[in-house]
Coordinates of C-alpha atoms in Angstrom, one line a residue:
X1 CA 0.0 0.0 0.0
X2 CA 2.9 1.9 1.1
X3 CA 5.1 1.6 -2.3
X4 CA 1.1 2.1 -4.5
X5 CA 0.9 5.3 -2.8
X6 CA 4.3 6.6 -3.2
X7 CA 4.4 5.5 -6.9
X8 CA 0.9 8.0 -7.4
X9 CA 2.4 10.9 -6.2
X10 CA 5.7 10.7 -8.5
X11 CA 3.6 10.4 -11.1
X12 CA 1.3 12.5 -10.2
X13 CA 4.4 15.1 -10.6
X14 CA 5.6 14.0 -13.1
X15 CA 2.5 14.6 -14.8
X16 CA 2.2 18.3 -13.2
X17 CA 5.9 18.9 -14.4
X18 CA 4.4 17.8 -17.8
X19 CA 1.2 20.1 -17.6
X20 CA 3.1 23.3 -16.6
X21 CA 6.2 22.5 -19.2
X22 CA 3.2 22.8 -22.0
X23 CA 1.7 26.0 -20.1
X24 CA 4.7 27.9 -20.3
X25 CA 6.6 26.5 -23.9
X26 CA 7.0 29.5 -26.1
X27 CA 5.5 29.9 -29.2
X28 CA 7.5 29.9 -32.4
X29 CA 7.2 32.3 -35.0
X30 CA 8.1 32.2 -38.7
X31 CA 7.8 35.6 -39.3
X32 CA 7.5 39.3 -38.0
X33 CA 4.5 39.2 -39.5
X34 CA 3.3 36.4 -37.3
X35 CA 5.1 37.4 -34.6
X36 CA 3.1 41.1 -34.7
X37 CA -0.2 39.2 -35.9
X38 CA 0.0 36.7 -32.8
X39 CA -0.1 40.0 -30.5
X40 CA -2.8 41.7 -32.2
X41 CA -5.2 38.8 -31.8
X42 CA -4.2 38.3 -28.5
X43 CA -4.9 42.0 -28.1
X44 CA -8.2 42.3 -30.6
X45 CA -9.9 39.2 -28.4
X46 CA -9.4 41.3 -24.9
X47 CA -9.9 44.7 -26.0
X48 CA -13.4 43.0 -27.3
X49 CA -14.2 41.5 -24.3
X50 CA -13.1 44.8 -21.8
X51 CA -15.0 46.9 -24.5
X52 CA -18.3 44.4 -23.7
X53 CA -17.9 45.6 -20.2
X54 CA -17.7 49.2 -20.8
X55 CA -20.7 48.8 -23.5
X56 CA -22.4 47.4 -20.4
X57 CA -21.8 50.1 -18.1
X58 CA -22.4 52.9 -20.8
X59 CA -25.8 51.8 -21.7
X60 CA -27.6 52.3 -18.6
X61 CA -26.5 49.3 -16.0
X62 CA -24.9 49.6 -13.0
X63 CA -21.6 48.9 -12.3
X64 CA -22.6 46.4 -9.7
X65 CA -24.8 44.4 -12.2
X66 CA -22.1 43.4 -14.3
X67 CA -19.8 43.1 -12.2
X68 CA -18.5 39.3 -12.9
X69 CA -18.2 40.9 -16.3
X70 CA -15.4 42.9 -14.7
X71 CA -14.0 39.9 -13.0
X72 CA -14.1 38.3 -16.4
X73 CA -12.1 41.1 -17.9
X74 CA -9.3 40.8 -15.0
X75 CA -9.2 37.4 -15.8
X76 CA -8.6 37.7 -19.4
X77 CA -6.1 40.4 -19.0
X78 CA -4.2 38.0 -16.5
X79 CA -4.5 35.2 -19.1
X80 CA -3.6 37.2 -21.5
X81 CA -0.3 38.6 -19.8
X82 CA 1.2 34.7 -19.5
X83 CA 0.5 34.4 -23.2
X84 CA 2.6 37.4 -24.2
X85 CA 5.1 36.8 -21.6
X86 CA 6.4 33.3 -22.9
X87 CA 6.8 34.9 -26.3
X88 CA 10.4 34.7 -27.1
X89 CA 12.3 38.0 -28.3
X90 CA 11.7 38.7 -32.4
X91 CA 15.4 38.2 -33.5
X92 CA 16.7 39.4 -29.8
X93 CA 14.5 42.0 -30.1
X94 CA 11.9 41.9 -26.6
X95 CA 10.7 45.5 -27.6
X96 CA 7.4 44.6 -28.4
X97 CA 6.7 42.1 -26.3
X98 CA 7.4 43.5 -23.3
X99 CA 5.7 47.0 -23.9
X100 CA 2.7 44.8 -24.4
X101 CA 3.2 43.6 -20.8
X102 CA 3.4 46.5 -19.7
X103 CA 0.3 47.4 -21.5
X104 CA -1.6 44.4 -20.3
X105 CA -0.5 45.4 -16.3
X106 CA -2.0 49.2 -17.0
X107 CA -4.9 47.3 -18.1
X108 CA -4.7 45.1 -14.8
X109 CA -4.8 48.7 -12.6
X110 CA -7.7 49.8 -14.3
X111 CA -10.7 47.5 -14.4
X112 CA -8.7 45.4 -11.6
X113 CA -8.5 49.3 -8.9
X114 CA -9.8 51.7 -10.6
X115 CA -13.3 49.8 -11.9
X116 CA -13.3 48.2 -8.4
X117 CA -13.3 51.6 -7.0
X118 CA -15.8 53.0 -9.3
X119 CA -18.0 50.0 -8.3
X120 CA -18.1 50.9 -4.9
X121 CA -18.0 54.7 -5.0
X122 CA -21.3 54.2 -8.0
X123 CA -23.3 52.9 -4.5
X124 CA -22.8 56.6 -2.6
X125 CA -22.4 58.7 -6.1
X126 CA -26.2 59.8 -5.1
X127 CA -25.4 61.4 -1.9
X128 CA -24.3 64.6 -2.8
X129 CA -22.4 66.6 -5.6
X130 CA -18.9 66.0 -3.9
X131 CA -19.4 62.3 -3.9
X132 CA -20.7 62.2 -7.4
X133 CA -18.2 64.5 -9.2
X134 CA -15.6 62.0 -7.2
X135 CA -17.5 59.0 -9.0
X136 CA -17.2 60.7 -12.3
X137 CA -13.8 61.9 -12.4
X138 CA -12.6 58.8 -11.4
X139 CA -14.3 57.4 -14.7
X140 CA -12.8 59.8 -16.9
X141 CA -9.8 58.8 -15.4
X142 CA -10.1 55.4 -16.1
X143 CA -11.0 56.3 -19.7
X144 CA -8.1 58.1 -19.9
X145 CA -5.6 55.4 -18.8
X146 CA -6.9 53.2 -21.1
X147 CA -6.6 55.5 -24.0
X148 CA -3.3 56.4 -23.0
X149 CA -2.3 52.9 -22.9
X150 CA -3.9 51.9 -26.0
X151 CA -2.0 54.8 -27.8
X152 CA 1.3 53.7 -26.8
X153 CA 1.0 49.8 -27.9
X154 CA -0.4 51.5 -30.7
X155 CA 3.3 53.5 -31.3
X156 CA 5.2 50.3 -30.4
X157 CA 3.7 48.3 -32.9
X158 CA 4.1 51.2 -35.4
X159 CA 7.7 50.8 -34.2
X160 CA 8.5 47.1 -34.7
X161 CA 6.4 47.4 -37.9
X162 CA 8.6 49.6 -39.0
X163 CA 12.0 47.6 -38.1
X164 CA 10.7 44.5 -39.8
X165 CA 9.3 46.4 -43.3
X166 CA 5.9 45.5 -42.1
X167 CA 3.5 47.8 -43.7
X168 CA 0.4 49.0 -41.5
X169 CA -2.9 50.0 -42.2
X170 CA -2.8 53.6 -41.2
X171 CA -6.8 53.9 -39.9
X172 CA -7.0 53.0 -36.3
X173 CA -8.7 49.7 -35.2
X174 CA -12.3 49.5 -35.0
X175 CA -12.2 48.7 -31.5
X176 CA -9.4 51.2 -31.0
X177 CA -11.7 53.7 -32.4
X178 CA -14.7 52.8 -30.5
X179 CA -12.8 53.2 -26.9
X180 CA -11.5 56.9 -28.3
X181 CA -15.5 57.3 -29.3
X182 CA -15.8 55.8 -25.9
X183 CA -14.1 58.0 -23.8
X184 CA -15.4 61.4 -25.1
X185 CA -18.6 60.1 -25.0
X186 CA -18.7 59.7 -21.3
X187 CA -16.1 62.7 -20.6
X188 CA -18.8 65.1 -22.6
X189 CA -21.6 63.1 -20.9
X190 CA -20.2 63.5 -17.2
X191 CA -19.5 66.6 -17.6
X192 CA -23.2 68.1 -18.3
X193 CA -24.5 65.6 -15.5
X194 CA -22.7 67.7 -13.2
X195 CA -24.0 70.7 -14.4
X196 CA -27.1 69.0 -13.6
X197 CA -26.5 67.3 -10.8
X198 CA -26.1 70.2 -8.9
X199 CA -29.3 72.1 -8.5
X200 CA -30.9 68.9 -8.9
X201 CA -29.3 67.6 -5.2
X202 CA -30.0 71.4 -3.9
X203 CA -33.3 71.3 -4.9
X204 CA -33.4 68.4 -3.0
X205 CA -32.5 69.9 0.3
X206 CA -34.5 72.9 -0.3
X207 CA -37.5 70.4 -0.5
X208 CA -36.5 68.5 2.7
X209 CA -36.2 72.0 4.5
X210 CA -39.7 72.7 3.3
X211 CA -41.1 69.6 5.0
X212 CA -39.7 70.5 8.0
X213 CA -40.7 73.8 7.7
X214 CA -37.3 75.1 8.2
X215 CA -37.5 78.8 7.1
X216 CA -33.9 79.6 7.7
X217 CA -32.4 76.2 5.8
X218 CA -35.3 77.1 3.0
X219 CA -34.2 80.4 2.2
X220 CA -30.5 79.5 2.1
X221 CA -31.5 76.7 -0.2
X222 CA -33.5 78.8 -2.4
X223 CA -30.6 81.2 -2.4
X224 CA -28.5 78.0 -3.5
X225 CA -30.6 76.5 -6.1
X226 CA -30.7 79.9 -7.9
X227 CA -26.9 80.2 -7.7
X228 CA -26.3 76.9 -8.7
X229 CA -28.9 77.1 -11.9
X230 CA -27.5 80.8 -12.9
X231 CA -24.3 79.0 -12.8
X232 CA -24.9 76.6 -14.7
X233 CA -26.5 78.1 -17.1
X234 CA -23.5 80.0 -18.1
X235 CA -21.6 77.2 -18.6
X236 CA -23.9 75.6 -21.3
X237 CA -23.3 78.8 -23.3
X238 CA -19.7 77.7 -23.8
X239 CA -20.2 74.0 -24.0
X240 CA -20.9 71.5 -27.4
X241 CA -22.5 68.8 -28.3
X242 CA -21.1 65.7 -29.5
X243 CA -20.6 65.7 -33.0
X244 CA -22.8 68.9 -33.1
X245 CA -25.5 66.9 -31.2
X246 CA -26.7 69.5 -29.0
X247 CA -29.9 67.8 -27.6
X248 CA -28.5 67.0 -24.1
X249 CA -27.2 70.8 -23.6
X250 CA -30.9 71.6 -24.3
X251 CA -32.5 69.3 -21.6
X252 CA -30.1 70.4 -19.5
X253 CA -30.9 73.8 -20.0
X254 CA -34.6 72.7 -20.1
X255 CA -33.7 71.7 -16.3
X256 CA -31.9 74.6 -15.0
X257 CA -34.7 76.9 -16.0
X258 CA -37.4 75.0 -14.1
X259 CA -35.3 75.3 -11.3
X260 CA -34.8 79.3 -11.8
X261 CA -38.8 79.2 -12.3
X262 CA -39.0 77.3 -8.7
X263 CA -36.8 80.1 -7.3
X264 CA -39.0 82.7 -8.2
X265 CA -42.0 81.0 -7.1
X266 CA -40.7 80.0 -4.2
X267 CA -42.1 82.6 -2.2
X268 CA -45.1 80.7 -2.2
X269 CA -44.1 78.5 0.2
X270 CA -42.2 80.7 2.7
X271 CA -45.5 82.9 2.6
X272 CA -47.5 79.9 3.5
X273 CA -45.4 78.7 6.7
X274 CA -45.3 82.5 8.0
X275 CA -48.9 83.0 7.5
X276 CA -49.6 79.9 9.1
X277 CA -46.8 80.6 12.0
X278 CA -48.9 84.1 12.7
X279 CA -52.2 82.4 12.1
X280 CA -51.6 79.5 15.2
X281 CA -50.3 82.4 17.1
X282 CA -54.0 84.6 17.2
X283 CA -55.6 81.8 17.1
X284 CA -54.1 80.5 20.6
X285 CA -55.0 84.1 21.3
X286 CA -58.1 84.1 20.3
X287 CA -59.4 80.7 21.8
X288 CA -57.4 81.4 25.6
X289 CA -60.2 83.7 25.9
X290 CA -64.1 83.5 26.4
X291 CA -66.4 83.9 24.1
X292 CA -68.1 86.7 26.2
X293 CA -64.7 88.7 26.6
X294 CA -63.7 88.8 22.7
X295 CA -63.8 92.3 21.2
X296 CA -64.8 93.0 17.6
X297 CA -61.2 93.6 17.0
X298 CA -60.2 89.9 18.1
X299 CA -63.5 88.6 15.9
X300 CA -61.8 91.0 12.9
X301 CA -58.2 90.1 13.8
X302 CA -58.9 86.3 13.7
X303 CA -61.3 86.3 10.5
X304 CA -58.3 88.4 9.2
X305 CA -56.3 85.5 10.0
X306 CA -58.5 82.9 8.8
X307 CA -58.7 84.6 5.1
X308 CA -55.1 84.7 5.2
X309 CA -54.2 81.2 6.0
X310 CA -56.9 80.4 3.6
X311 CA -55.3 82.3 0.4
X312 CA -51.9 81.5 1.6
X313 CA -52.8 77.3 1.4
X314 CA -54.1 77.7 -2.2
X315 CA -51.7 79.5 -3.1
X316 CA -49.0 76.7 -1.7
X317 CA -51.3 73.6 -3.1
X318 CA -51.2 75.3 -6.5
X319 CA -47.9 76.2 -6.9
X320 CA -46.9 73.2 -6.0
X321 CA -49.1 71.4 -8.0
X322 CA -47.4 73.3 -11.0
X323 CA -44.1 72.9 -10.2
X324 CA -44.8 68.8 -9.3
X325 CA -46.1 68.3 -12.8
X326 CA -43.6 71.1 -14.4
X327 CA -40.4 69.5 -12.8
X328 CA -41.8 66.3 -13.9
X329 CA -42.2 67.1 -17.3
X330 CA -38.3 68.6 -17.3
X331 CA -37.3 65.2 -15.4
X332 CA -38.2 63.0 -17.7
X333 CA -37.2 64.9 -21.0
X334 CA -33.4 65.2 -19.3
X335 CA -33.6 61.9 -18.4
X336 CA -35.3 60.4 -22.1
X337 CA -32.6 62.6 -23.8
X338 CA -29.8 61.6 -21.9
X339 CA -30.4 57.5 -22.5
X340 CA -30.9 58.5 -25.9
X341 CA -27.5 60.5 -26.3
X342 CA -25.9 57.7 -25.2
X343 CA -27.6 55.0 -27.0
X344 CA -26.7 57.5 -30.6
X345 CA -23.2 58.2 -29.3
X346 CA -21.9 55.6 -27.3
X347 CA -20.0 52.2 -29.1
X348 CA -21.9 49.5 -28.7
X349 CA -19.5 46.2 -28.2
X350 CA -22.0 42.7 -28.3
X351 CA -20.2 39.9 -26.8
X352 CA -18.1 37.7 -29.5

C-alpha cells in the first residue's frame, strides 16, 4: 500500500511537471509578421471582451450588475499577460513584447482598482455633488488610462512594424476607435450631468427644508438653487455637443430653468409657513379667551387671520401642484434625452 501510494504521487508530478512545461513553452514564429499578428489577436480578443464591459456600463447598468463581467475582464487580462510573456524575443528583439506587458499590467490597474473603486464609489455617487463628481472623475480617469495605454501599444507596434518592413494600415482599429469614441462620449456626458446634478441635489434639500418647515435652511436653499442654476446656465453657453448633437445641452438647459422658475416661485411657500406661524399664534390668542370677553377687533383680527391662512394654502397647493407636474415634465425629457444620447453616441461592443 505503502510503495502504490508513493508510486501515485511521483507520477502524479511527473505529470504536473508535464502540464506546466506545456503552459509555459514558447510559441514559435516564422515571421515578423506572425510574430506582430499573434499579439494583435491576443490584443483584438481582450480589447473586445473589456469593451463588452464598458458597453455594459455605458448603456444604462450599474456597475454592480455586471460586475463578474469585470471579473471576467481581470481574468482575461491576466490570461492574457502569460501568453505574451512566454513569447520569445523577435530576433533578440523583446521590444514589443514586453511593452505589451506593460500594457496588459495598465490594463490590470484599471478595471482590476480603478473599476473596483468605481463599483463601490457608483453605491454613494447619489449622496451629494462632492461624492458624485468623485464618482465621475474617477471614470474619466479610467477612460483616460486606457486610451493612454492603447495609444502607446499602438506606437510600439508602429515601431517594430517599421523595423521588420511590415507595412500597416494607417486607420485606427475599429475597436481602438470605439474606446477613443468611448471615452469622449462619457467625458462630454459627465460633464453636463454635473452641471445638472447640482441644482438637482439642492433642490433636493430645499424640498427637505420645506417639509420640516425650516424657514432659515429654505431660504438659504433657495438662495442656493438659484446660484447653482445661474451657474450653470453660463456654462452651457460655452459648451458643445457631441458631434454637433446638441440635444442634451438643451435638456439640460430645459432643467436649469425650471429650477430658476422654482426660485422665483418659491415665495409661495415661505409665505404659506409664515402666514400659518402668525395664524396658530391669534388663534391661541383668540381661543385662551371666552367667548363673552372677545372684542370686535379679536372677531376682525382672527377672521383676518382665517382669510389669510386660507389664500396662503391655495396658493401653496397650487404652486406646488405646478411645479410637481412642471419639474416632472423637465425630469423625464433630461432623463429620455440623456439614455438616448448615449444610445446615438456611445460604441456599442456585443459579446463575441
Amino acid at each position: 500500500m505503502k510503495l502504490s501510494l508513493k508510486r501515485s504521487l511521483w507520477m502524479f508530478f511527473i505529470g504536473l511537471l508535464f502540464f506546466a512545461g506545456k503552459v509555459i513553452a514558447q510559441p514559435t514564429f516564422e515571421s515578423a509578421v506572425a510574430y506582430l499578428d499573434f499579439i494583435n489577436k491576443k490584443n483584438e480578443v481582450l480589447t473586445t471582451k473589456y469593451m463588452v464591459y464598458l458597453s455594459a456600463v455605458s448603456h444604462g447598468k450599474s456597475a454592480r450588475k455586471v460586475e463578474k463581467r469585470r471579473i471576467d475582464v481581470v481574468n482575461s487580462i491576466n490570461e492574457t499577460k502569460i501568453d505574451i510573456t512566454t513569447m520569445p524575443p523577435w530576433q533578440g528583439d523583446k521590444s514589443f513584447r514586453d511593452t505589451t506587458v506593460a500594457y496588459l499590467k495598465i490594463l490590470n490597474t484599471v478595471f482590476n482598482e480603478d473599476y473596483g473603486k468605481i463599483v463601490n464609489m457608483e453605491e454613494i455617487a447619489e449622496q451629494s455633488y462632492d461624492a458624485m463628481e468623485a464618482y465621475m472623475l474617477a471614470q474619466d480617469k479610467a477612460y483616460e488610462k486606457l486610451n493612454e495605454a492603447g495609444e502607446k501599444q499602438r506606437e510600439t507596434e508602429k515601431q517594430f512594424a517599421a523595423k521588420n518592413n511590415i507595412k500597416l494600415l494607417e486607420s485606427t482599429s475599429e475597436l481602438g476607435n470605439k474606446a477613443k469614441i468611448a471615452g469622449d462620449v462619457l467625458a462630454h456626458c459627465n460633464e453636463m450631468y454635473l452641471v445638472f446634478f447640482k441644482p438637482y441635489k439642492q433642490e433636493a434639500y430645499l424640498i427637505e427644508a420645506m417639509n420640516q418647515k425650516d424657514l432659515v435652511g429654505m431660504q438659504q436653499d433657495i438662495n442656493s438653487l438659484k446660484k447653482f442654476a445661474e451657474e450653470g446656465l453660463e456654462k452651457l453657453k460655452t459648451m458643445k455637443g457631441y458631434n454637433g448633437d446638441a440635444s442634451l445641452i438643451a435638456a439640460c438647459r430645459n432643467m436649469l430653468n425650471f429650477y430658476k422658475s422654482e426660485v422665483a416661485r418659491s415665495t409661495a411657500f415661505t409665505d404659506y409657513f409664515l402666514k400659518e406661524e402668525s395664524f396658530l399664534k391669534i388663534k391661541k390668542q383668540f381661543d385662551s379667551k371666552p367667548s363673552s370677553k372677545r372684542t370686535q377687533q379679536d372677531i376682525d383680527q382672527y377672521n383676518q387671520a382665517v382669510n389669510d391662512i386660507n389664500y396662503a394654502r391655495k396658493n401653496f397647493n397650487d404652486t406646488n401642484n405646478d411645479l410637481n407636474k412642471e419639474r416632472a415634465a423637465a425630469l423625464n425629457n433630461w432623463n429620455k434625452t440623456y439614455n438616448d444620447y448615449l444610445d446615438d453616441h456611445m460604441p456599442k461592443q456585443a459579446r463575441q
